[in-house]
XYZ file of C-alpha atoms in Angstrom:
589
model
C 0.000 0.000 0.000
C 1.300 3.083 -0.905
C 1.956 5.546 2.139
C -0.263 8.353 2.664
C 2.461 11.137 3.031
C 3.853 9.971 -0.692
C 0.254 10.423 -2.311
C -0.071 13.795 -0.149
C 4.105 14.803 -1.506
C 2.646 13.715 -5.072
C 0.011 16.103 -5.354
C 1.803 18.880 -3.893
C 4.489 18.247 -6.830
C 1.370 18.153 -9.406
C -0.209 21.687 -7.827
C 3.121 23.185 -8.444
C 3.567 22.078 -11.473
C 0.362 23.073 -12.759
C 1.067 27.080 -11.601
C 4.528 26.437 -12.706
C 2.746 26.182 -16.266
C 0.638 28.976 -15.446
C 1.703 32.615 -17.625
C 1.542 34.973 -14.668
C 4.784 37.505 -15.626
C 6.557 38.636 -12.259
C 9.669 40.731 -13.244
C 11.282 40.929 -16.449
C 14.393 39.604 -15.181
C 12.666 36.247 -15.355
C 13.261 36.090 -18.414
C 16.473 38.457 -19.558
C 18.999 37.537 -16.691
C 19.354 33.831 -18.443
C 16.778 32.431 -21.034
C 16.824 36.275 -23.138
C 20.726 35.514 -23.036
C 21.653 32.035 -23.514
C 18.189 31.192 -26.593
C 20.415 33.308 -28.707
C 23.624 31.582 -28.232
C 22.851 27.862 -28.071
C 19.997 28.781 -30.750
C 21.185 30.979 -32.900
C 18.511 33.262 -32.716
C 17.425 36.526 -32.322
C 17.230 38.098 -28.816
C 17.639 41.436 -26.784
C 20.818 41.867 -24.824
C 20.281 43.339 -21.187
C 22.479 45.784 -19.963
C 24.481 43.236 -17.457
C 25.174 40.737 -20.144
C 26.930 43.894 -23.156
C 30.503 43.670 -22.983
C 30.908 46.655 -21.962
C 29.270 46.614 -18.162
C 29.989 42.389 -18.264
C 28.347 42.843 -14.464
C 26.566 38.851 -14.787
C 28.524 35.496 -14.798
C 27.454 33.438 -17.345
C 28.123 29.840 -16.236
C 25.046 29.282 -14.054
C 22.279 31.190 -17.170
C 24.076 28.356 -19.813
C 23.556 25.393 -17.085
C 20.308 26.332 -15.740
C 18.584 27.352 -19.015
C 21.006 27.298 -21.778
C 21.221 23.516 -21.751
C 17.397 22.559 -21.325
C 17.155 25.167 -24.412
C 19.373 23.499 -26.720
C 17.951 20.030 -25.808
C 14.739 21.737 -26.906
C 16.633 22.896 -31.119
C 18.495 19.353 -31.028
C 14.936 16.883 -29.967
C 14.441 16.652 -33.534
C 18.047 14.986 -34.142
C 16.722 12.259 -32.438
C 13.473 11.700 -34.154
C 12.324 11.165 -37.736
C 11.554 14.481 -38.180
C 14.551 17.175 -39.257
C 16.321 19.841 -37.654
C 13.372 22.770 -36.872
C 15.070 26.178 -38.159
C 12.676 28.203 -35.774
C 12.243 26.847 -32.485
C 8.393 26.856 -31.540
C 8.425 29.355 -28.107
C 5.340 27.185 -26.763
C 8.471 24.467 -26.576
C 10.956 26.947 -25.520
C 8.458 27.993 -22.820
C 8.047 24.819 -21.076
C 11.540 23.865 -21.650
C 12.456 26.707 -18.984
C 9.684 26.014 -16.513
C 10.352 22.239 -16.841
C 13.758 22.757 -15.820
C 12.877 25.295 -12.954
C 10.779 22.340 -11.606
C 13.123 20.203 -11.490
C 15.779 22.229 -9.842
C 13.427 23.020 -7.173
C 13.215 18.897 -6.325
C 16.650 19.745 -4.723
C 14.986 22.070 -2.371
C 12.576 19.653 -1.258
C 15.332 17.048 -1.032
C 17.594 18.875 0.771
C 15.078 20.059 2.925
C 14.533 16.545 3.568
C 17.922 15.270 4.751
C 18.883 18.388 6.401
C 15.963 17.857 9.046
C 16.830 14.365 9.532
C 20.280 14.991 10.079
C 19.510 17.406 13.081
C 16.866 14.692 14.332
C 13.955 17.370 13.480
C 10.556 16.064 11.466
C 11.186 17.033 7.766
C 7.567 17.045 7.168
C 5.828 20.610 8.604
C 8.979 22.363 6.515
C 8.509 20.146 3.050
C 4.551 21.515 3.640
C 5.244 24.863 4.267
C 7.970 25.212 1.574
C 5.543 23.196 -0.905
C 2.747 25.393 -0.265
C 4.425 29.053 -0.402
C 3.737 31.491 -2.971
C 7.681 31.835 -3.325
C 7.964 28.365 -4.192
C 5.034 27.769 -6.715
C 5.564 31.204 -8.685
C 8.852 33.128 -7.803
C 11.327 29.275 -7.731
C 9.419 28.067 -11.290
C 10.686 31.147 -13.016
C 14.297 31.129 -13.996
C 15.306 34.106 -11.725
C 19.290 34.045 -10.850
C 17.016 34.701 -7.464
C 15.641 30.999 -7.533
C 19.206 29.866 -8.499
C 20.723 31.738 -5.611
C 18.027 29.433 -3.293
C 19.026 26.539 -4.130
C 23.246 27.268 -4.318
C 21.997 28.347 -0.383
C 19.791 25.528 0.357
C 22.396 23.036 -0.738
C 25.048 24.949 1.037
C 23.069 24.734 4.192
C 22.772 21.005 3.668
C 26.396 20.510 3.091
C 27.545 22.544 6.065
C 24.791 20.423 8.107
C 26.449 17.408 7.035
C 29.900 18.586 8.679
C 28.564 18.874 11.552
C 28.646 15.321 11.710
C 31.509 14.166 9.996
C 34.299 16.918 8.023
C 35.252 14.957 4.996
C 37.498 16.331 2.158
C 34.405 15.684 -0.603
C 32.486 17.620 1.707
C 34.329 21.026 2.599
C 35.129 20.892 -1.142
C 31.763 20.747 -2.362
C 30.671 23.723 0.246
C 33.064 26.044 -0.960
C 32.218 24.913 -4.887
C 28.324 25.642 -3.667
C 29.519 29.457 -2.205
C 31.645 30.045 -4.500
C 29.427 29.594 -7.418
C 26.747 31.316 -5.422
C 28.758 34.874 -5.415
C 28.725 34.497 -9.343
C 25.274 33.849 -9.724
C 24.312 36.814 -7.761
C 26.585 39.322 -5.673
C 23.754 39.027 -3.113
C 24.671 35.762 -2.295
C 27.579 36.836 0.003
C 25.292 37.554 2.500
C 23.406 34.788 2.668
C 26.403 32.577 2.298
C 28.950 34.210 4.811
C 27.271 32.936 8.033
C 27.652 29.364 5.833
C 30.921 29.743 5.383
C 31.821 30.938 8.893
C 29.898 28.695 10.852
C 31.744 26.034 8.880
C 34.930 27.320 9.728
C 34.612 27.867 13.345
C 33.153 23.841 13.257
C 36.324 23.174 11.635
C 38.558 24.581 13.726
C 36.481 23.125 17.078
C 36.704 19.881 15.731
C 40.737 19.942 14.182
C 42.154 22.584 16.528
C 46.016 22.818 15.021
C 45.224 20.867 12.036
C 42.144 23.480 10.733
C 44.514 24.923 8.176
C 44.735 21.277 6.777
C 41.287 20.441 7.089
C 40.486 23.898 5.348
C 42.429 22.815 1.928
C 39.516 21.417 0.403
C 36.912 23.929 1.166
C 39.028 26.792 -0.360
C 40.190 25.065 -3.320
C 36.489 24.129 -3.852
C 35.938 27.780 -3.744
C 39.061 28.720 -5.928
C 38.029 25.813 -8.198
C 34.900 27.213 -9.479
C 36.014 30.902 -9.677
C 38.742 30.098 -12.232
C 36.379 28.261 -13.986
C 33.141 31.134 -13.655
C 36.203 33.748 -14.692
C 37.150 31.739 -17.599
C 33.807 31.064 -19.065
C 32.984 35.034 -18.469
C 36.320 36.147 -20.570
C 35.441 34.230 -23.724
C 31.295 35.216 -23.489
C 32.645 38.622 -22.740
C 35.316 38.433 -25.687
C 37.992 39.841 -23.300
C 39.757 36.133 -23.682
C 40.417 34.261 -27.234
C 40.263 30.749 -26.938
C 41.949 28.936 -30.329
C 41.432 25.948 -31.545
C 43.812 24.876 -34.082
C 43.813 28.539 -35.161
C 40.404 29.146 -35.066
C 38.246 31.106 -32.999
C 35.923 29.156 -30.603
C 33.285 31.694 -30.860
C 29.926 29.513 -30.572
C 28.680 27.975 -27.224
C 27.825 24.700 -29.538
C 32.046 25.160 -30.371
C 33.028 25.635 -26.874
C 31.486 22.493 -25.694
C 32.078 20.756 -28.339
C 36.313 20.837 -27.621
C 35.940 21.107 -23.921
C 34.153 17.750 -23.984
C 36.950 15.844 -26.085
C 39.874 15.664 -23.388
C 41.824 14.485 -26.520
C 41.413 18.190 -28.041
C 42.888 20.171 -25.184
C 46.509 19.957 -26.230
C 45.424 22.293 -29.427
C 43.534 24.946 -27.398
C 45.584 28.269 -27.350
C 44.154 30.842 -25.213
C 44.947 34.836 -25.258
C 43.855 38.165 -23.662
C 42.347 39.480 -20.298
C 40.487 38.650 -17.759
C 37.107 39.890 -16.461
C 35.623 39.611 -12.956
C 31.968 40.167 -13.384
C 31.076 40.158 -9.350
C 33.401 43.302 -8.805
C 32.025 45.122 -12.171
C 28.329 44.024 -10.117
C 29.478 45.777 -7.139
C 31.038 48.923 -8.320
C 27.907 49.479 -10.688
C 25.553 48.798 -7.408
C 27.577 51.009 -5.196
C 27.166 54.376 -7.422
C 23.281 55.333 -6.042
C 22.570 57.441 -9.985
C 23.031 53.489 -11.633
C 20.246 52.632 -9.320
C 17.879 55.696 -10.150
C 17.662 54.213 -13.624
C 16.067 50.746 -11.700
C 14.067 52.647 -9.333
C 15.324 53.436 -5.596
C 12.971 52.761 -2.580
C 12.690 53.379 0.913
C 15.640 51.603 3.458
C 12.415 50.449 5.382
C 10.875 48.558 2.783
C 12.439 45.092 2.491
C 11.331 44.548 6.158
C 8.055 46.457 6.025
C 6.482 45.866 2.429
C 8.460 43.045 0.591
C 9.115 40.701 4.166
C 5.456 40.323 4.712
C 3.916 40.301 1.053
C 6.185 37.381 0.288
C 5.993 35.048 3.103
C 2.795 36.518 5.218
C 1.863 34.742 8.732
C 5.647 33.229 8.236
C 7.140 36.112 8.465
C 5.811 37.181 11.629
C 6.155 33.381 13.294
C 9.430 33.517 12.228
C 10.838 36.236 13.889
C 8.663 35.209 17.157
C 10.493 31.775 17.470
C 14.352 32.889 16.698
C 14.159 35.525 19.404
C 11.931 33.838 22.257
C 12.704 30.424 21.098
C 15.116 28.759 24.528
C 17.267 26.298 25.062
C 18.002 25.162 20.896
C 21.271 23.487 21.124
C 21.768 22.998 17.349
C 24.519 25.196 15.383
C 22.420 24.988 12.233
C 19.166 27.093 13.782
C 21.677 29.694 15.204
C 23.320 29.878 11.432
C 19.467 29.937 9.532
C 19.143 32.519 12.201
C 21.939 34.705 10.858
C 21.273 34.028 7.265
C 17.891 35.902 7.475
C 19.408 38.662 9.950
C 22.516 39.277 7.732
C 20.779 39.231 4.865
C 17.807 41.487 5.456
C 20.450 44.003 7.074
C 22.812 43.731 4.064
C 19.712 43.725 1.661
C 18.321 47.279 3.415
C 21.240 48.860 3.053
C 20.964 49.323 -0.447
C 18.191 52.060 -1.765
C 17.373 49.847 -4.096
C 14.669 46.629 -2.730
C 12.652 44.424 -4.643
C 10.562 41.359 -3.542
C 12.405 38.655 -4.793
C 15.987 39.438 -3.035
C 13.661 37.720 -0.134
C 13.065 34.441 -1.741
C 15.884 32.368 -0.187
C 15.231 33.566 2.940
C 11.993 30.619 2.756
C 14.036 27.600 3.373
C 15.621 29.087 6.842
C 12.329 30.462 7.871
C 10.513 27.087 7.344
C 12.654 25.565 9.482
C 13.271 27.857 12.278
C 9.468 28.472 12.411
C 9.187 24.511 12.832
C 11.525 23.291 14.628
C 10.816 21.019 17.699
C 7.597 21.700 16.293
C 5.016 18.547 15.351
C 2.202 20.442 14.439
C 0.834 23.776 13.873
C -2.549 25.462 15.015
C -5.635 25.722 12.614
C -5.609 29.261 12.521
C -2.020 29.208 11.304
C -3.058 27.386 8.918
C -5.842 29.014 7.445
C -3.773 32.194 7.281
C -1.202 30.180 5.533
C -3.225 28.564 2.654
C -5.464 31.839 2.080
C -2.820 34.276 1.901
C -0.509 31.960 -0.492
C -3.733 31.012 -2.757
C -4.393 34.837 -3.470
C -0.764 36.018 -4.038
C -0.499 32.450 -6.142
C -2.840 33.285 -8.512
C -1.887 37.387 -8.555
C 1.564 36.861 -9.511
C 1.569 33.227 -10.818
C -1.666 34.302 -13.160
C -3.416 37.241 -13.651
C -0.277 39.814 -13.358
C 0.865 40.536 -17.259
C -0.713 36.873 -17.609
C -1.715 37.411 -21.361
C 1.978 38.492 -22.437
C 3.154 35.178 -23.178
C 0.275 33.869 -24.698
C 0.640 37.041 -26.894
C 4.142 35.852 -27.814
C 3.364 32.474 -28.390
C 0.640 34.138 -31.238
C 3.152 36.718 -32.833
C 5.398 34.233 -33.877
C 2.857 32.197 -36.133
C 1.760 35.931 -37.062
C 4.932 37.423 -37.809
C 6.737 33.677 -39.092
C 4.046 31.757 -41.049
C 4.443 33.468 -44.027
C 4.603 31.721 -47.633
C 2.963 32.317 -51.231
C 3.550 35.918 -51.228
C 2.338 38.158 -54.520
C 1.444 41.376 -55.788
C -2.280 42.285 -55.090
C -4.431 44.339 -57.415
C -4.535 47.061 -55.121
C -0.566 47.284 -54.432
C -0.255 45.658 -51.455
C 1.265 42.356 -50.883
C -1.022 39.208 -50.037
C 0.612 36.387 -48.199
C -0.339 32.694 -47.538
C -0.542 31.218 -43.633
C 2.147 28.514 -43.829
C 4.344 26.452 -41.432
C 7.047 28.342 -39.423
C 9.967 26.507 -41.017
C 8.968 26.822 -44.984
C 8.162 30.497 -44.390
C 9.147 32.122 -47.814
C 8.309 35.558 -49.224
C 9.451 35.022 -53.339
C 11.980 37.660 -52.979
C 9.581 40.568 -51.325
C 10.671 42.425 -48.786
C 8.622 41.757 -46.153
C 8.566 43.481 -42.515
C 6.053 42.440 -39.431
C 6.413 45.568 -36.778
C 5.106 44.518 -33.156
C 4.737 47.831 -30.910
C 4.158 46.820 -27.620
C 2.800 49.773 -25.121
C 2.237 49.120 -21.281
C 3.420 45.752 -21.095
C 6.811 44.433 -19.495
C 9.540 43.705 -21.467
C 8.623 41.049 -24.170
C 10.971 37.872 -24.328
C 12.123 38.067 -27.838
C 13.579 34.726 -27.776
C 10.139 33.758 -27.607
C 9.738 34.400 -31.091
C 12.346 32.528 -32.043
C 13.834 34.515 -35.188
C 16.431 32.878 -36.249
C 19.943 35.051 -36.787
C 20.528 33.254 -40.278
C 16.627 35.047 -41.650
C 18.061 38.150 -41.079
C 19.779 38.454 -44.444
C 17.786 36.505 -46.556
C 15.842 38.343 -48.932
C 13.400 35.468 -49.242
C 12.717 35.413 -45.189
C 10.364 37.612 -43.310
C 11.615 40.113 -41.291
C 10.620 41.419 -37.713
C 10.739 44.883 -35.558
C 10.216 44.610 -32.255
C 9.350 47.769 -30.643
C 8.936 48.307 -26.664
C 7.174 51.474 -25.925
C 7.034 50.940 -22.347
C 4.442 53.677 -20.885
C 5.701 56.076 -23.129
C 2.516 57.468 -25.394
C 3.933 60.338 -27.202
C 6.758 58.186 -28.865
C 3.867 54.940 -29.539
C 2.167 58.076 -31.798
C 5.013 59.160 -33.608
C 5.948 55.677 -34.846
C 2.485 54.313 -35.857
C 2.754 57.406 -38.149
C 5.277 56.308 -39.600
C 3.586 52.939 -40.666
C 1.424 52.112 -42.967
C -2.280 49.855 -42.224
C -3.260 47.402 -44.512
C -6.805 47.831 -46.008
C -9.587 45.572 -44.246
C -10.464 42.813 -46.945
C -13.738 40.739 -45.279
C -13.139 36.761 -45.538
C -9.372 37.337 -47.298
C -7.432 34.630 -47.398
C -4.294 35.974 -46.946
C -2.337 37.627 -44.779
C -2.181 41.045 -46.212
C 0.632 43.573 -46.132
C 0.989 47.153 -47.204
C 4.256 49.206 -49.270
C 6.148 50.221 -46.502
C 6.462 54.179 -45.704
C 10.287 53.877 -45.068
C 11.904 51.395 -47.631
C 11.144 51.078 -51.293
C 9.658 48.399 -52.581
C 9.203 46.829 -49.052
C 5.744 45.489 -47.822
C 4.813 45.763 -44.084
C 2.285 45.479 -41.231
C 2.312 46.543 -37.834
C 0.766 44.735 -35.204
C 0.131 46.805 -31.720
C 0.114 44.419 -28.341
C -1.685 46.573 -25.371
C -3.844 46.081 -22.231
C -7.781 46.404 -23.285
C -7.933 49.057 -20.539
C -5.129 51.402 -22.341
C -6.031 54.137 -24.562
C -4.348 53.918 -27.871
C -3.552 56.419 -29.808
C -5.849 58.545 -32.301
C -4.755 56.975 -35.883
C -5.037 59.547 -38.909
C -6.285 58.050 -41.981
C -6.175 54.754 -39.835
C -7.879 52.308 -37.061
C -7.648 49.557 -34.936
C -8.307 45.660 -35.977
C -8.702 43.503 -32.720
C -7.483 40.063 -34.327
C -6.764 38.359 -30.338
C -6.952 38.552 -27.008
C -5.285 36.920 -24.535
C -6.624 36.880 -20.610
C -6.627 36.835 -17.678
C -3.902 40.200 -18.140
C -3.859 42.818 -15.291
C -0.828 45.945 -15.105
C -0.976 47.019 -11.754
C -0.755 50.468 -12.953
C -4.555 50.033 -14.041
C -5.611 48.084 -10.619
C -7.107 51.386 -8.725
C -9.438 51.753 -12.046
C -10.069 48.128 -12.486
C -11.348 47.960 -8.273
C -13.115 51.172 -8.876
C -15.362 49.902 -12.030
C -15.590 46.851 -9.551
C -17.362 48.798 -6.812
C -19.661 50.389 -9.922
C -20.591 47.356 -10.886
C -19.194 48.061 -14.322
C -16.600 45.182 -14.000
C -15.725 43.160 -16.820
C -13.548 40.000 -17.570
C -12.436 41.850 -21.169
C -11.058 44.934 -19.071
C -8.773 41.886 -17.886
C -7.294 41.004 -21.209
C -4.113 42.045 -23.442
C -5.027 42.479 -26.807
C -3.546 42.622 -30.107
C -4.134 45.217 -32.899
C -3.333 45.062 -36.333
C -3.258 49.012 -38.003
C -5.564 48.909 -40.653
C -5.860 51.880 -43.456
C -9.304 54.312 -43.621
C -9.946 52.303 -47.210
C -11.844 49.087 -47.923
């Protein structure tokens, strides 16, 4: 018979899955701090660069975005290898999608694992954590998006669990892995030195307790561990960076596919020659960080709100309990409590000091919290509980659904809209009339042909979700694409829809039509507009709107006061929820 607390694990793993799948859009840096950066390396195709990742600032490691995302990503271009079906030139973004929250799934089974054997190994029941960690909104949303944030959890989580295992028993394999786990966890994110130092202390002091003259020995491993996986992190930076040349047999290793491929034949290494300069991408992190005008341009906050605002609204009743049990908890003999203790205080000190504060910095704090709230603990009371599920169902579905929700469903559209192209010819009336077709055999006979997406009050859109590939963007036979982000910013939305021309409305057409282009001779385009239904768009001359989709649930929070204000009218509607898409048509029929 199957035990109870397995079926009970197994549908926890299928609820988080199923929000994991959900489109709710958090932050933009869920997508452009690794799957914006490494889709257009390992798949060759067209993506937007963020500011951390240009040579220029090189303030982000790259290492961690190529093994987290980069490699479930180029599984997803190479499944067809293995198949009867060839080599897709445009990988589908529904594919590329899942890929990334498939993988951020996974990764978080090593929270729940380590979880698992670090309660055991202090003799504490692993079960109230696994629940509470299972059933937090930082676990279902914020740890199945690929934020370096989630990353940075579970470098700490697994640090934790290392150092718990030296508590033990100090074994070489073990102080080595703990300083690979910190050490990598300072390149991820720079943050990570404060949730790591008390680690790494804590394991020193045990170290020197337990050796006493022969600590410097026993401390080998853990700092070449550490060293280890810097030179490597370094390395990998310098070529992505181009501040390093890596030769093989002459020739540039300039592809991640190329890298890889030499790296992995031991029998090659003898022919790599390797040149230039190195970059440290942590200290270019901190120096940008520690000059406040960088951080205008991201938004500064009060010092107070981490512990106020961002404390509470991610981990609710917890956050309170929390607090309660590490300062009136008595007579807890365990290092590892005292040390979860000090990762929290360190790191909410550390974390206030800068003016800059968003939620997420908070998310690894949910591991030590679940455990210090539980521990010597067997159960909790009913009205814990009720404050518990309620207040992680609502901020579930606000951030895991219905905030910029219909933006990736949007994407997911544009790319058979802007990619399915085939059949094109000269209409009657000048304009260009194109056949729907598959992705891959999208042909234009030779026309110059240019989709423009404008998107206005939306976050960032994930380019690599369209999945353009590099190789299209010469080919006179390919279609191209202009990807436009307007932000908020209305005046400059107005100036280029003038500049584009709408297609005349044709009822029942069956093609996709396109008009001559205002800017390039002989060049057909269209220009589809992406915007909240609540936004007002603006006033077209000699032109109008076409809704052709919509795509909800989609709330901006800079329309919520409106939205709960038609609410209280009773004027509410579900389509006031939605993010539509616009295609500029022309006054004439």
């Amino acid at each position: 018979m199957i035990n109870r607390r397995v079926i009970f694990y197994v549908v926890l793993l299928w609820l988080r899955w199923s929000i994991s799948s959900s489109p709710g859009y958090i932050h933009p840096d869920e997508y452009f701090q690794s799957p914006e950066v490494t889709a257009g390396a390992v798949l060759d195709i067209s993506t937007f660069t963020p500011w951390e990742f240009q040579p220029a600032h090189a303030a982000r490691s790259v290492l961690v975005p190529f093994l987290t995302t980069g490699l479930p990503l180029w599984l997803v271009g190479r499944v067809p290898e293995f198949s009867d079906e060839a080599l897709l030139q445009v990988p589908r973004a529904i594919n590329m999608y899942f890929a990334e929250r498939a993988s951020s799934f996974l990764y978080s089974l090593a929270i729940d694992y380590a979880v698992y054997r670090m309660c055991r190994q202090v003799g504490q029941d692993p079960r109230l954590p696994i629940v509470l960690v299972s059933t937090s909104q930082v676990m279902m949303v914020y740890y199945m998006r690929p934020f370096s944030n989630t990353i940075e959890s579970i470098l700490l989580c697994l640090s934790l669990l290392a150092y718990t295992a030296t508590l033990k028993q100090i074994t070489s394999t073990l102080s080595f892995a703990l300083g690979c786990l910190l050490s990598l966890g300072v390149f991820t994110r720079i943050t990570f030195i404060l949730y790591g130092f008390p680690v790494g202390v804590a394991y020193l002091w045990n170290t020197y307790k337990k050796r006493g003259c022969r600590f410097v020995t026993a401390a080998i491993p853990f700092l070449l561990g550490g060293t280890f996986v810097a030179i490597v992190c370094i390395f990998a930076d310098s070529v992505f960076y181009k501040t390093l040349e890596v030769t093989f047999t002459g020739r540039p290793l300039e592809t991640f596919v190329d890298v890889v491929g030499v790296l992995s034949d031991p029998a090659k290494w003898t022919r790599i020659r390797i040149s230039g300069n190195l970059v440290l991408t942590p200290l270019n992190n901190i120096l940008y960080n520690a000059k406040v005008e960088n951080l205008q341009e991201h938004g500064l906050h009060p010092r107070y709100l981490h512990f106020l605002v961002n404390f509470p609204m991610l981990y609710g009743p917890l956050s309170a309990g929390a607090l309660v049990a590490f300062f009136f908890k008595r007579g807890i003999n365990s290092p590892l409590y005292y040390v979860l203790g000090s990762v929290v205080a360190l790191a909410m000190a550390g974390l206030s000091v800068m003016p800059h504060q968003e939620a997420r910095f908070l998310t690894p704090m949910l591991i030590p919290l679940a455990i210090m709230y539980t521990w010597n603990r067997t159960r909790l009371t009913r009205g814990f509980w009720l404050l518990w599920l309620v207040f992680n169902a609502i901020m579930t579905f606000i951030f895991g659904v219905l905030h910029q929700g219909g933006l990736v469903p949007a994407m997911i559209f544009l790319q058979q809209q802007s990619l399915g192209i085939e059949g094109c010819h000269v209409l009657e009336n000048g304009g260009l009339g194109c056949q729907f077709g598959e992705i891959d055999n999208s042909r234009t006979t030779g026309h110059n042909v240019t989709t423009h997406l404008l998107f206005y009050k939306t976050y960032m859109p994930p380019r690599h979700l369209l999945g353009y590939p590099k190789s299209w963007e010469n080919d006179s036979d390919r279609p191209n694409i202009n990807v436009q982000d307007f932000g908020g910013q209305f005046e400059q939305l107005q100036k280029a829809l003038e500049n584009r021309a709408g297609v005349p409305f044709a009822t029942h057409s069956p093609y996709m039509n396109f008009a001559p282009s205002k800017q390039t001779d002989g060049g057909f385009e269209r220009t589809l507009l992406v915007a909240p239904s609540m936004s007002m768009l603006p006033k077209l001359e000699n032109g109008r709107y076409l809704l052709i989709a919509s795509f909800s649930p989609h709330v901006n929070f800079d329309d919520i006061q409106t939205l709960l204000d038609l609410l209280i009218q009773g004027k509410f509607s579900r389509a006031l929820m939605s993010l539509n898409v616009y295609i500029v048509l022309t006054d004439e029929d």
